[in-house]
């Protein structure tokens, strides 16, 4: 997790059963205190400065919630005690462990994630500026978080009963589609780094590799057997037979007495 807090499966499950509801309520209270929205629109991300957001996300209850959420054995009990709604709020700020926990829940029941507006949390992160995302201020970290949000939307769309419809009807859906189109276009138009092999070079290498392997894969000639003598052996055999026959036909020279 973001805090490096580690717990065994037994410890995480015990804490989740005994303190899961209390931790979840504390996290929800944190976000509701910072939100200026009314109860009907409570899932909108609060507009906080970077300092306020950092203070909010560094609270111990959020650290503990994220630590429990990363443990698969503790996650079901955490969701049953209201932790899923709290995780959705934390995910809105771009916390990767919370987003991954929502993905894990989607594997069993995507409708639960849809009910706590997990799809809206993902959309908020996709449209947020990099400084608003709780990462290590690295481009790679931001890219990883936003990729996780795209995966979460796909899981909700495929798994939830009304997933696709809910995503399409969300206020920020159009903006997310525009952002996704921008990402795809930027990847297509991006130049190929010199360190990587181009497609033409790969094809050329594959072609040259095939040519080099041609001699290796040619079938070997059949082995020579006694039943199939070579031409030279046949000629030698015939010559020897002729010599024997000639010796037999030629009478021995007569001696003069």
PDB file of C-alpha atoms in Angstrom:
ATOM      1  CA  UNK A   1       0.000   0.000   0.000  1.00  0.00           C
ATOM      2  CA  UNK A   2       0.945   3.656  -0.027  1.00  0.00           C
ATOM      3  CA  UNK A   3       2.050   3.390   3.638  1.00  0.00           C
ATOM      4  CA  UNK A   4       3.917   0.129   3.372  1.00  0.00           C
ATOM      5  CA  UNK A   5       1.708  -1.273   6.179  1.00  0.00           C
ATOM      6  CA  UNK A   6       1.857  -5.063   6.170  1.00  0.00           C
ATOM      7  CA  UNK A   7      -0.488  -7.514   7.885  1.00  0.00           C
ATOM      8  CA  UNK A   8      -0.905 -11.235   7.678  1.00  0.00           C
ATOM      9  CA  UNK A   9      -4.154 -12.667   6.347  1.00  0.00           C
ATOM     10  CA  UNK A  10      -5.255 -13.664   9.860  1.00  0.00           C
ATOM     11  CA  UNK A  11      -4.482 -10.221  11.279  1.00  0.00           C
ATOM     12  CA  UNK A  12      -6.208  -8.408   8.411  1.00  0.00           C
ATOM     13  CA  UNK A  13      -9.325 -10.556   8.683  1.00  0.00           C
ATOM     14  CA  UNK A  14      -9.471 -10.071  12.471  1.00  0.00           C
ATOM     15  CA  UNK A  15      -9.157  -6.295  12.176  1.00  0.00           C
ATOM     16  CA  UNK A  16     -11.674  -6.200   9.347  1.00  0.00           C
ATOM     17  CA  UNK A  17     -14.285  -8.137  11.351  1.00  0.00           C
ATOM     18  CA  UNK A  18     -13.817  -6.234  14.612  1.00  0.00           C
ATOM     19  CA  UNK A  19     -13.000  -2.708  13.385  1.00  0.00           C
ATOM     20  CA  UNK A  20     -14.054  -2.668   9.727  1.00  0.00           C
ATOM     21  CA  UNK A  21     -17.264  -0.721  10.275  1.00  0.00           C
ATOM     22  CA  UNK A  22     -15.613   1.771  12.624  1.00  0.00           C
ATOM     23  CA  UNK A  23     -12.756   2.429  10.198  1.00  0.00           C
ATOM     24  CA  UNK A  24     -15.153   2.793   7.264  1.00  0.00           C
ATOM     25  CA  UNK A  25     -17.352   5.249   9.166  1.00  0.00           C
ATOM     26  CA  UNK A  26     -14.324   7.347  10.111  1.00  0.00           C
ATOM     27  CA  UNK A  27     -13.165   7.504   6.483  1.00  0.00           C
ATOM     28  CA  UNK A  28     -16.623   8.487   5.272  1.00  0.00           C
ATOM     29  CA  UNK A  29     -16.809  11.184   7.936  1.00  0.00           C
ATOM     30  CA  UNK A  30     -13.480  12.577   6.744  1.00  0.00           C
ATOM     31  CA  UNK A  31     -14.728  12.965   3.193  1.00  0.00           C
ATOM     32  CA  UNK A  32     -18.149  14.296   4.127  1.00  0.00           C
ATOM     33  CA  UNK A  33     -16.548  16.941   6.327  1.00  0.00           C
ATOM     34  CA  UNK A  34     -14.429  18.109   3.388  1.00  0.00           C
ATOM     35  CA  UNK A  35     -17.254  17.966   0.872  1.00  0.00           C
ATOM     36  CA  UNK A  36     -19.343  21.049   0.136  1.00  0.00           C
ATOM     37  CA  UNK A  37     -21.953  19.015  -1.745  1.00  0.00           C
ATOM     38  CA  UNK A  38     -25.358  18.081  -0.425  1.00  0.00           C
ATOM     39  CA  UNK A  39     -26.342  14.534   0.480  1.00  0.00           C
ATOM     40  CA  UNK A  40     -27.958  13.852  -2.902  1.00  0.00           C
ATOM     41  CA  UNK A  41     -24.649  14.470  -4.676  1.00  0.00           C
ATOM     42  CA  UNK A  42     -22.265  13.256  -2.011  1.00  0.00           C
ATOM     43  CA  UNK A  43     -20.122  11.226  -4.398  1.00  0.00           C
ATOM     44  CA  UNK A  44     -18.680  14.216  -6.197  1.00  0.00           C
ATOM     45  CA  UNK A  45     -15.030  14.679  -5.388  1.00  0.00           C
ATOM     46  CA  UNK A  46     -14.466  17.549  -2.937  1.00  0.00           C
ATOM     47  CA  UNK A  47     -12.552  20.491  -4.344  1.00  0.00           C
ATOM     48  CA  UNK A  48      -9.469  20.541  -2.138  1.00  0.00           C
ATOM     49  CA  UNK A  49      -6.095  22.177  -2.413  1.00  0.00           C
ATOM     50  CA  UNK A  50      -3.028  19.980  -2.722  1.00  0.00           C
ATOM     51  CA  UNK A  51      -2.181  20.536   0.945  1.00  0.00           C
ATOM     52  CA  UNK A  52      -5.700  19.707   2.126  1.00  0.00           C
ATOM     53  CA  UNK A  53      -5.824  16.648  -0.081  1.00  0.00           C
ATOM     54  CA  UNK A  54      -2.468  15.421   1.198  1.00  0.00           C
ATOM     55  CA  UNK A  55      -3.597  15.903   4.793  1.00  0.00           C
ATOM     56  CA  UNK A  56      -6.827  14.044   4.112  1.00  0.00           C
ATOM     57  CA  UNK A  57      -5.166  11.080   2.422  1.00  0.00           C
ATOM     58  CA  UNK A  58      -2.474  10.812   5.098  1.00  0.00           C
ATOM     59  CA  UNK A  59      -4.995  10.183   7.866  1.00  0.00           C
ATOM     60  CA  UNK A  60      -4.341   6.903   9.733  1.00  0.00           C
ATOM     61  CA  UNK A  61      -7.825   5.499   9.132  1.00  0.00           C
ATOM     62  CA  UNK A  62      -7.391   5.815   5.357  1.00  0.00           C
ATOM     63  CA  UNK A  63      -3.991   4.122   5.574  1.00  0.00           C
ATOM     64  CA  UNK A  64      -5.536   1.270   7.564  1.00  0.00           C
ATOM     65  CA  UNK A  65      -8.489   0.977   5.184  1.00  0.00           C
ATOM     66  CA  UNK A  66      -6.167   0.693   2.185  1.00  0.00           C
ATOM     67  CA  UNK A  67      -4.027  -1.877   3.991  1.00  0.00           C
ATOM     68  CA  UNK A  68      -7.079  -4.026   4.711  1.00  0.00           C
ATOM     69  CA  UNK A  69      -8.382  -3.614   1.163  1.00  0.00           C
ATOM     70  CA  UNK A  70      -5.216  -5.096  -0.322  1.00  0.00           C
ATOM     71  CA  UNK A  71      -5.758  -8.332   1.616  1.00  0.00           C
ATOM     72  CA  UNK A  72      -8.146 -10.652  -0.225  1.00  0.00           C
ATOM     73  CA  UNK A  73      -9.162 -12.504   2.919  1.00  0.00           C
ATOM     74  CA  UNK A  74     -10.184  -9.271   4.672  1.00  0.00           C
ATOM     75  CA  UNK A  75     -11.900  -7.592   1.726  1.00  0.00           C
ATOM     76  CA  UNK A  76     -15.269  -9.430   1.927  1.00  0.00           C
ATOM     77  CA  UNK A  77     -15.719  -8.579   5.619  1.00  0.00           C
ATOM     78  CA  UNK A  78     -14.647  -5.011   4.929  1.00  0.00           C
ATOM     79  CA  UNK A  79     -17.263  -4.649   2.184  1.00  0.00           C
ATOM     80  CA  UNK A  80     -19.949  -6.154   4.408  1.00  0.00           C
ATOM     81  CA  UNK A  81     -19.265  -3.518   7.062  1.00  0.00           C
ATOM     82  CA  UNK A  82     -19.583  -0.542   4.698  1.00  0.00           C
ATOM     83  CA  UNK A  83     -15.973  -0.413   3.595  1.00  0.00           C
ATOM     84  CA  UNK A  84     -16.788  -0.500  -0.099  1.00  0.00           C
ATOM     85  CA  UNK A  85     -18.384   2.932  -0.002  1.00  0.00           C
ATOM     86  CA  UNK A  86     -15.373   4.297   1.848  1.00  0.00           C
ATOM     87  CA  UNK A  87     -13.037   2.725  -0.694  1.00  0.00           C
ATOM     88  CA  UNK A  88     -14.970   4.391  -3.492  1.00  0.00           C
ATOM     89  CA  UNK A  89     -14.306   7.782  -1.917  1.00  0.00           C
ATOM     90  CA  UNK A  90     -10.624   7.005  -1.467  1.00  0.00           C
ATOM     91  CA  UNK A  91     -10.404   5.785  -5.060  1.00  0.00           C
ATOM     92  CA  UNK A  92     -11.773   9.143  -6.210  1.00  0.00           C
ATOM     93  CA  UNK A  93      -8.497  10.710  -5.094  1.00  0.00           C
ATOM     94  CA  UNK A  94      -6.450   8.340  -7.249  1.00  0.00           C
ATOM     95  CA  UNK A  95      -5.283   5.960  -4.524  1.00  0.00           C
ATOM     96  CA  UNK A  96      -4.186   2.896  -6.484  1.00  0.00           C
ATOM     97  CA  UNK A  97      -4.746   0.360  -3.697  1.00  0.00           C
ATOM     98  CA  UNK A  98      -8.387   1.450  -3.377  1.00  0.00           C
ATOM     99  CA  UNK A  99      -8.909   1.230  -7.153  1.00  0.00           C
ATOM    100  CA  UNK A 100      -7.365  -2.251  -7.212  1.00  0.00           C
ATOM    101  CA  UNK A 101      -9.646  -3.288  -4.328  1.00  0.00           C
ATOM    102  CA  UNK A 102     -12.691  -2.193  -6.325  1.00  0.00           C
ATOM    103  CA  UNK A 103     -11.411  -4.271  -9.237  1.00  0.00           C
ATOM    104  CA  UNK A 104     -11.105  -7.273  -6.948  1.00  0.00           C
ATOM    105  CA  UNK A 105     -14.702  -6.857  -5.773  1.00  0.00           C
ATOM    106  CA  UNK A 106     -15.830  -6.662  -9.420  1.00  0.00           C
ATOM    107  CA  UNK A 107     -14.566 -10.185  -9.979  1.00  0.00           C
ATOM    108  CA  UNK A 108     -17.275 -11.445  -7.615  1.00  0.00           C
ATOM    109  CA  UNK A 109     -20.020  -8.817  -7.861  1.00  0.00           C
ATOM    110  CA  UNK A 110     -19.677  -5.759 -10.086  1.00  0.00           C
ATOM    111  CA  UNK A 111     -23.122  -4.554  -9.061  1.00  0.00           C
ATOM    112  CA  UNK A 112     -21.801  -3.827  -5.560  1.00  0.00           C
ATOM    113  CA  UNK A 113     -19.169  -1.480  -7.016  1.00  0.00           C
ATOM    114  CA  UNK A 114     -21.774   0.146  -9.230  1.00  0.00           C
ATOM    115  CA  UNK A 115     -24.041   0.772  -6.231  1.00  0.00           C
ATOM    116  CA  UNK A 116     -21.324   2.805  -4.483  1.00  0.00           C
ATOM    117  CA  UNK A 117     -20.626   4.724  -7.710  1.00  0.00           C
ATOM    118  CA  UNK A 118     -17.245   3.184  -8.308  1.00  0.00           C
ATOM    119  CA  UNK A 119     -17.603   4.079 -11.982  1.00  0.00           C
ATOM    120  CA  UNK A 120     -17.892   7.770 -11.068  1.00  0.00           C
ATOM    121  CA  UNK A 121     -14.782   7.508  -8.919  1.00  0.00           C
ATOM    122  CA  UNK A 122     -12.863   6.137 -11.890  1.00  0.00           C
ATOM    123  CA  UNK A 123     -14.126   8.931 -14.132  1.00  0.00           C
ATOM    124  CA  UNK A 124     -13.094  11.566 -11.590  1.00  0.00           C
ATOM    125  CA  UNK A 125      -9.546  10.225 -11.613  1.00  0.00           C
ATOM    126  CA  UNK A 126      -9.367  10.046 -15.411  1.00  0.00           C
ATOM    127  CA  UNK A 127     -10.295  13.716 -15.713  1.00  0.00           C
ATOM    128  CA  UNK A 128      -8.196  14.906 -12.774  1.00  0.00           C
ATOM    129  CA  UNK A 129      -4.951  16.812 -13.233  1.00  0.00           C
ATOM    130  CA  UNK A 130      -1.760  14.913 -12.287  1.00  0.00           C
ATOM    131  CA  UNK A 131      -1.198  17.004  -9.157  1.00  0.00           C
ATOM    132  CA  UNK A 132      -4.645  15.974  -7.894  1.00  0.00           C
ATOM    133  CA  UNK A 133      -3.791  12.267  -8.081  1.00  0.00           C
ATOM    134  CA  UNK A 134      -2.265  10.697  -4.982  1.00  0.00           C
ATOM    135  CA  UNK A 135       0.920   9.219  -6.450  1.00  0.00           C
ATOM    136  CA  UNK A 136       4.642   9.746  -6.196  1.00  0.00           C
ATOM    137  CA  UNK A 137       4.386  12.602  -8.720  1.00  0.00           C
ATOM    138  CA  UNK A 138       5.778  10.364 -11.428  1.00  0.00           C
ATOM    139  CA  UNK A 139       4.375  10.177 -14.933  1.00  0.00           C
ATOM    140  CA  UNK A 140       4.571   6.407 -14.773  1.00  0.00           C
ATOM    141  CA  UNK A 141       2.601   6.356 -11.523  1.00  0.00           C
ATOM    142  CA  UNK A 142      -0.111   8.613 -12.959  1.00  0.00           C
ATOM    143  CA  UNK A 143      -0.300   6.440 -16.063  1.00  0.00           C
ATOM    144  CA  UNK A 144      -0.638   3.317 -13.923  1.00  0.00           C
ATOM    145  CA  UNK A 145      -3.456   4.848 -11.873  1.00  0.00           C
ATOM    146  CA  UNK A 146      -5.406   5.978 -14.932  1.00  0.00           C
ATOM    147  CA  UNK A 147      -4.905   2.617 -16.623  1.00  0.00           C
ATOM    148  CA  UNK A 148      -6.365   0.972 -13.507  1.00  0.00           C
ATOM    149  CA  UNK A 149      -9.385   3.293 -13.781  1.00  0.00           C
ATOM    150  CA  UNK A 150      -9.965   2.256 -17.385  1.00  0.00           C
ATOM    151  CA  UNK A 151      -9.805  -1.400 -16.334  1.00  0.00           C
ATOM    152  CA  UNK A 152     -12.288  -0.730 -13.533  1.00  0.00           C
ATOM    153  CA  UNK A 153     -14.763   0.815 -15.975  1.00  0.00           C
ATOM    154  CA  UNK A 154     -14.404  -2.192 -18.264  1.00  0.00           C
ATOM    155  CA  UNK A 155     -15.073  -4.607 -15.386  1.00  0.00           C
ATOM    156  CA  UNK A 156     -18.164  -2.670 -14.303  1.00  0.00           C
ATOM    157  CA  UNK A 157     -19.442  -2.420 -17.866  1.00  0.00           C
ATOM    158  CA  UNK A 158     -19.040  -6.142 -18.486  1.00  0.00           C
ATOM    159  CA  UNK A 159     -20.027  -7.491 -15.083  1.00  0.00           C
ATOM    160  CA  UNK A 160     -22.779  -5.261 -13.684  1.00  0.00           C
ATOM    161  CA  UNK A 161     -26.352  -5.713 -14.851  1.00  0.00           C
ATOM    162  CA  UNK A 162     -26.756  -2.051 -15.815  1.00  0.00           C
ATOM    163  CA  UNK A 163     -23.053  -1.262 -15.941  1.00  0.00           C
ATOM    164  CA  UNK A 164     -22.844  -0.013 -19.505  1.00  0.00           C
ATOM    165  CA  UNK A 165     -26.027   2.024 -19.172  1.00  0.00           C
ATOM    166  CA  UNK A 166     -24.918   3.638 -15.894  1.00  0.00           C
ATOM    167  CA  UNK A 167     -21.537   4.564 -17.325  1.00  0.00           C
ATOM    168  CA  UNK A 168     -23.075   5.993 -20.496  1.00  0.00           C
ATOM    169  CA  UNK A 169     -25.545   8.098 -18.498  1.00  0.00           C
ATOM    170  CA  UNK A 170     -22.924   9.518 -16.131  1.00  0.00           C
ATOM    171  CA  UNK A 171     -22.333  13.269 -16.417  1.00  0.00           C
ATOM    172  CA  UNK A 172     -18.612  12.843 -17.100  1.00  0.00           C
ATOM    173  CA  UNK A 173     -18.922  10.025 -19.624  1.00  0.00           C
ATOM    174  CA  UNK A 174     -18.595  12.291 -22.660  1.00  0.00           C
ATOM    175  CA  UNK A 175     -15.479  13.934 -21.266  1.00  0.00           C
ATOM    176  CA  UNK A 176     -13.962  10.525 -20.477  1.00  0.00           C
ATOM    177  CA  UNK A 177     -14.614   9.355 -24.034  1.00  0.00           C
ATOM    178  CA  UNK A 178     -12.842  12.466 -25.328  1.00  0.00           C
ATOM    179  CA  UNK A 179      -9.933  11.789 -22.999  1.00  0.00           C
ATOM    180  CA  UNK A 180      -9.743   8.144 -24.092  1.00  0.00           C
ATOM    181  CA  UNK A 181      -9.732   9.227 -27.746  1.00  0.00           C
ATOM    182  CA  UNK A 182      -6.920  11.662 -26.998  1.00  0.00           C
ATOM    183  CA  UNK A 183      -4.883   8.900 -25.331  1.00  0.00           C
ATOM    184  CA  UNK A 184      -5.369   6.511 -28.247  1.00  0.00           C
ATOM    185  CA  UNK A 185      -4.454   9.158 -30.824  1.00  0.00           C
ATOM    186  CA  UNK A 186      -1.359  10.189 -28.896  1.00  0.00           C
ATOM    187  CA  UNK A 187      -0.195   6.565 -28.793  1.00  0.00           C
ATOM    188  CA  UNK A 188      -0.722   6.151 -32.528  1.00  0.00           C
ATOM    189  CA  UNK A 189       1.076   9.384 -33.387  1.00  0.00           C
ATOM    190  CA  UNK A 190       3.927   8.871 -30.918  1.00  0.00           C
ATOM    191  CA  UNK A 191       7.315   8.305 -32.622  1.00  0.00           C
ATOM    192  CA  UNK A 192       8.966   4.941 -32.148  1.00  0.00           C
ATOM    193  CA  UNK A 193      11.889   5.225 -29.665  1.00  0.00           C
ATOM    194  CA  UNK A 194      15.312   4.512 -31.140  1.00  0.00           C
ATOM    195  CA  UNK A 195      15.992   1.906 -28.522  1.00  0.00           C
ATOM    196  CA  UNK A 196      13.097  -0.195 -29.780  1.00  0.00           C
ATOM    197  CA  UNK A 197      13.107  -2.233 -32.968  1.00  0.00           C
ATOM    198  CA  UNK A 198      10.832  -0.991 -35.711  1.00  0.00           C
ATOM    199  CA  UNK A 199       8.288  -3.202 -37.395  1.00  0.00           C
ATOM    200  CA  UNK A 200      10.296  -3.247 -40.648  1.00  0.00           C
ATOM    201  CA  UNK A 201      13.411  -4.321 -38.756  1.00  0.00           C
ATOM    202  CA  UNK A 202      11.488  -7.063 -36.986  1.00  0.00           C
ATOM    203  CA  UNK A 203      10.176  -8.358 -40.327  1.00  0.00           C
ATOM    204  CA  UNK A 204      13.665  -8.181 -41.812  1.00  0.00           C
ATOM    205  CA  UNK A 205      15.124 -10.027 -38.829  1.00  0.00           C
ATOM    206  CA  UNK A 206      12.448 -12.683 -39.039  1.00  0.00           C
ATOM    207  CA  UNK A 207      13.075 -13.083 -42.792  1.00  0.00           C
ATOM    208  CA  UNK A 208      16.832 -13.281 -42.393  1.00  0.00           C
ATOM    209  CA  UNK A 209      16.366 -15.684 -39.528  1.00  0.00           C
ATOM    210  CA  UNK A 210      14.272 -17.952 -41.703  1.00  0.00           C
ATOM    211  CA  UNK A 211      16.932 -17.899 -44.408  1.00  0.00           C
ATOM    212  CA  UNK A 212      19.632 -18.781 -41.915  1.00  0.00           C
ATOM    213  CA  UNK A 213      17.595 -21.703 -40.611  1.00  0.00           C
ATOM    214  CA  UNK A 214      16.822 -23.090 -44.082  1.00  0.00           C
ATOM    215  CA  UNK A 215      19.923 -25.317 -44.243  1.00  0.00           C
ATOM    216  CA  UNK A 216      19.329 -26.541 -40.744  1.00  0.00           C
ATOM    217  CA  UNK A 217      15.821 -27.760 -41.437  1.00  0.00           C
ATOM    218  CA  UNK A 218      16.551 -29.464 -44.787  1.00  0.00           C
ATOM    219  CA  UNK A 219      15.908 -33.221 -44.527  1.00  0.00           C
ATOM    220  CA  UNK A 220      19.067 -35.255 -44.230  1.00  0.00           C
ATOM    221  CA  UNK A 221      19.804 -37.851 -46.923  1.00  0.00           C
ATOM    222  CA  UNK A 222      18.883 -41.443 -46.030  1.00  0.00           C
ATOM    223  CA  UNK A 223      21.694 -43.449 -44.463  1.00  0.00           C
ATOM    224  CA  UNK A 224      23.622 -45.850 -46.660  1.00  0.00           C
ATOM    225  CA  UNK A 225      22.762 -49.516 -46.169  1.00  0.00           C
ATOM    226  CA  UNK A 226      24.251 -52.748 -47.393  1.00  0.00           C
ATOM    227  CA  UNK A 227      21.228 -53.223 -49.646  1.00  0.00           C
ATOM    228  CA  UNK A 228      21.882 -49.958 -51.473  1.00  0.00           C
ATOM    229  CA  UNK A 229      25.590 -49.727 -52.272  1.00  0.00           C
ATOM    230  CA  UNK A 230      27.027 -46.591 -53.797  1.00  0.00           C
ATOM    231  CA  UNK A 231      28.045 -46.334 -57.437  1.00  0.00           C
ATOM    232  CA  UNK A 232      31.738 -46.652 -56.662  1.00  0.00           C
ATOM    233  CA  UNK A 233      31.135 -49.754 -54.560  1.00  0.00           C
ATOM    234  CA  UNK A 234      29.035 -51.277 -57.353  1.00  0.00           C
ATOM    235  CA  UNK A 235      31.747 -50.594 -59.937  1.00  0.00           C
ATOM    236  CA  UNK A 236      34.439 -52.108 -57.725  1.00  0.00           C
ATOM    237  CA  UNK A 237      32.287 -55.162 -57.145  1.00  0.00           C
ATOM    238  CA  UNK A 238      31.678 -55.577 -60.894  1.00  0.00           C
ATOM    239  CA  UNK A 239      35.402 -55.157 -61.664  1.00  0.00           C
ATOM    240  CA  UNK A 240      36.319 -57.770 -59.081  1.00  0.00           C
ATOM    241  CA  UNK A 241      33.762 -60.175 -60.488  1.00  0.00           C
ATOM    242  CA  UNK A 242      35.078 -59.600 -64.039  1.00  0.00           C
ATOM    243  CA  UNK A 243      38.610 -60.296 -62.885  1.00  0.00           C
ATOM    244  CA  UNK A 244      37.527 -63.512 -61.229  1.00  0.00           C
ATOM    245  CA  UNK A 245      35.654 -64.626 -64.342  1.00  0.00           C
ATOM    246  CA  UNK A 246      38.568 -63.708 -66.612  1.00  0.00           C
ATOM    247  CA  UNK A 247      40.886 -65.718 -64.432  1.00  0.00           C
ATOM    248  CA  UNK A 248      38.549 -68.659 -64.621  1.00  0.00           C
ATOM    249  CA  UNK A 249      38.207 -68.485 -68.438  1.00  0.00           C
ATOM    250  CA  UNK A 250      41.932 -67.959 -69.157  1.00  0.00           C
ATOM    251  CA  UNK A 251      43.635 -71.338 -69.254  1.00  0.00           C
ATOM    252  CA  UNK A 252      46.912 -71.659 -67.455  1.00  0.00           C
ATOM    253  CA  UNK A 253      50.011 -71.434 -69.719  1.00  0.00           C
ATOM    254  CA  UNK A 254      51.386 -74.748 -71.014  1.00  0.00           C
ATOM    255  CA  UNK A 255      54.805 -75.717 -69.856  1.00  0.00           C
ATOM    256  CA  UNK A 256      57.377 -77.186 -72.347  1.00  0.00           C
ATOM    257  CA  UNK A 257      58.779 -80.435 -71.220  1.00  0.00           C
TER     258      UNK A 257
END
